[in-house]
Amino acid sequence: MANKRIDEPTGTEYVGHEWDGIEELNTPLPRWWLWTFYATVVWAIGYVIAYPALPMISKATEGLLGWSSRGQLAEEISLADQARLSVNERIAVTDIEKLSADPELLQSALGGGAAAFKVNCVQCHGSGAAGNQELGYPNLNDDDWIWGGDLTAIEYTVTHGIRQPDADERQGAMPAFEGMFDRDQLASLVQHVQSLSGRADPDPIGAQAYADNCAICHGPVGEGDRTLGAPRLNDAIWLRGGSADAIRAQILNPKMGAMPGWKDRLDPVTIKMLTVYVHSLGGGEDFVELPEEEPAAEVDEQP
Amino acid sequence: MSNPDAPGPGPGGKPGDGRDWSVVVEDGIAKTNAPVSSAVASPGAATRRHEPHEPPRTHLPEKLYEKRKQVHNKRIDGPFRRFKWLVMLVTLGIYYLTPWIRWDRGPYAPDQAVLVDLANRRFFMFGIEIWPHEFYFVAGLLIMAGIGLFLVTSAVGRAWCGYACPQTVWTDLYQHIDRLIDGDRNARARLDKAPWGPAKIARRGFKWLIYLLIAFATGGAWILYFADAPTLFRDFFTLQADPIAYATVAILTATTFTLGGFMREQVCIYMCPWPRIQTAMMDEHSLMVTYKDWRGEPRGSVKKAQKNPGRYGDCIDCTECVQVCPTGIDIREGPQIGCITCALCIDACDRVMKDIGRPRGLIDYATLEDCEREAAGGHARPAWKALLRPRTLVYLGVWSAIGLALLFALGTRTRLDLTVSPDRNPPFMLLSDGSVRNSYTLKLRNMTQTPRTMELAIEGLEGGRIWTDTIPLTEAARRHTLEVPADETRTVRAYVAAPAGTRQQDFAFTLTTSDRQPEADRSETRFDAPED
């Protein structure tokens, strides 16, 4: 340890570090800093003893306090579950049409419904509930409902499903017209169906074929029938496409989608929440949430 | 005076260093040069002082750590001391009293003039209410505070440290408590050395109790900025306040008690990073507290100076400057990190100079530039020249520009706000009548303290109609009237439909009020439509 260099003005030894000509002096540390350092060491030892700290082969040491982040999470989850339980109970006893009267409850229901939708429904209806025309999954955002779009109708559909082996299911089938029409008749019929929504000019031959074969379910002007699940034909929304090819294919050999009934897989509260959520997507019928603007007197009193 | 042949000054290039060497050369007597008196004044300084006549000591630090030396600073009076009193009075007054100022804001907002309402995410400052999205005002104030510090530091050095820093203010307060209870410097030093007996224990206990009360008042005042002060004050003492209030007070009481009562100058020298930054921001034009060694050295008593006229400088080595220093440094060793430029040594030295009939200013605020000029026999430039120079003027300009910009923004900001975010999944959809629908999430903000009626409308988008989650499709129209409660953000899901065949295009939502204070906001957004 030769060559101890001393800073002349202060008489302090250099440490030996130099940055841009500035050198560090070996000035003693204040004693309280030293004690602070010892205190942190003691604290660290205590911490290692009290909390899980040292990694072993399969898990870390457990610590005397028995604390673990996993345990803390479980505790927080159970607290959240309890809080949700009380909300669920309130939703269970509230009539679905009256949920909107309680904005807080409605908010919880919408949140729960959105979560349940993400888990159970997006596989067919898409994450934005926009459906899929190729595969015939209806768009739930629009105002066209095959089986009805008020809360009760949606709840029924979700509970029992469509075309399911269920006594209460939504059942409806369109016959296949393969071989029933000749080429020209078929073309005329397709043109007539398109004309119902203003997409083509009317065609008398097609109109006759329609009246004979289709009007019984789809209605004389193509207004559809919700009790049968016969889609409305005189609007702009096509479940499986509105092109001549798509319509022709659907007449000759119709595809009919199915939806599982959820009563055995989801509890009634979740179904209720799902219903409220789907109803809120923009096309829900009779969903007028106007707590303060609702007039005191009933205006729509009809005999 | 400085001798170019003398061994070079230390890396710091302190003006004080040249002085020691010249003394050696002129005197040629090692003994007289040894700063015996300064050893008395500041034992810490003695170990650090270099004595050039001795062979270089192999000065290894004897210990790895150094025990703190208690600073007992002496009472002093003078212009700087009185200024320090004033700053302490004003800053502590502002700190303790501000939460108690009331401000009538009507039934929808708190009546406290200055309030940081974390729960509701509002910041109230007299007539101004800041919302979270207006946080740039706070950011702007912080930037102004930063540049203000640059401005002050480049002009008058570490004036922040010396007068306004909370650590300085509370340390000063605690030093006054020491003086009040234990007596002035000598009495305190004696008491420190005295063995512990009932009298000393009682005295120390009493003093620490007062320390604790001040610390408690400090921590207590802090929480009053975050809730209604009278209510919280009552709840606090009836043990009904939130646990976080007690925790905050406990922590701040503990830190004030420790840092103000015991750590004191250790915080400034070892813990605070600011002096290191601050010294880097000063230059040779910055005013700082300086000992004018060319005038003071060599030191000698009044008697010696009378015997040998012309031989000695003005410094009579009375060590008053060291005794009054709150951080316990010797300013005559030159600029150093322990100096917070509180200028109490100037007060002390000026008094002594007056007593011995010499001009004031042996220790004075001076720039390095002036020091060189004076040492060469010239005159210092007037202080305003040190203050008004390009660097300070640039800081002042930037500082004022930000301030004016903030004032302008404050004057022209609206108290209503509209934000629009289009829903992207799906971007659009067809309705049964063939029209195209898009949906949007709107946030309508009413930042006044009264409920407001607002008109929501669309601009552009031929044939477009809006309805919302509360307005049914049957009532869809181009404009709607909506109520927004006082001081709230109302989130609205809005649907916009345009006739069949509408193309993708830009349009805007507008929000207007026509109450006593007509205001409007507008938000551009996009309408998506099928491409075929």
Short mmCIF file of C-alpha atoms in Angstrom, two decimals, chain A residues 146-147 152-173 226-229 256-265:
data_model
loop_
_atom_site.label_atom_id
_atom_site.label_comp_id
_atom_site.label_asym_id
_atom_site.label_seq_id
_atom_site.Cartn_x
_atom_site.Cartn_y
_atom_site.Cartn_z
CA ILE A 146 -86.00 -13.09 -35.11
CA TRP A 147 -87.55 -14.23 -31.84
CA THR A 152 -88.52 -11.20 -21.61
CA ALA A 153 -88.05 -12.57 -25.14
CA ILE A 154 -84.26 -12.34 -24.91
CA GLU A 155 -84.25 -14.00 -21.50
CA TYR A 156 -86.36 -16.82 -22.87
CA THR A 157 -84.06 -17.31 -25.85
CA VAL A 158 -80.96 -17.36 -23.69
CA THR A 159 -82.53 -19.75 -21.20
CA HIS A 160 -83.96 -22.30 -23.58
CA GLY A 161 -81.95 -21.88 -26.73
CA ILE A 162 -83.00 -22.31 -30.32
CA ARG A 163 -83.65 -25.62 -32.02
CA GLN A 164 -82.52 -27.62 -29.03
CA PRO A 165 -83.83 -30.86 -27.59
CA ASP A 166 -85.70 -28.95 -24.93
CA ALA A 167 -89.41 -29.03 -24.29
CA ASP A 168 -89.56 -25.24 -24.11
CA GLU A 169 -87.08 -24.45 -26.82
CA ARG A 170 -87.52 -21.97 -29.65
CA GLN A 171 -88.42 -24.33 -32.45
CA GLY A 172 -88.85 -23.37 -36.03
CA ALA A 173 -87.86 -24.89 -39.30
CA ARG A 226 -91.54 -14.05 -34.30
CA THR A 227 -93.61 -16.84 -32.85
CA LEU A 228 -92.23 -19.14 -35.53
CA GLY A 229 -88.85 -17.55 -35.74
CA MET A 256 -80.89 -23.11 -39.78
CA GLY A 257 -78.70 -22.10 -36.92
CA ALA A 258 -78.97 -23.46 -33.44
CA MET A 259 -78.24 -21.87 -30.13
CA PRO A 260 -77.67 -23.80 -26.94
CA GLY A 261 -80.02 -23.22 -24.08
CA TRP A 262 -78.13 -21.94 -21.04
CA LYS A 263 -80.46 -22.91 -18.21
CA ASP A 264 -78.37 -25.92 -17.26
CA ARG A 265 -75.02 -24.18 -17.56
#
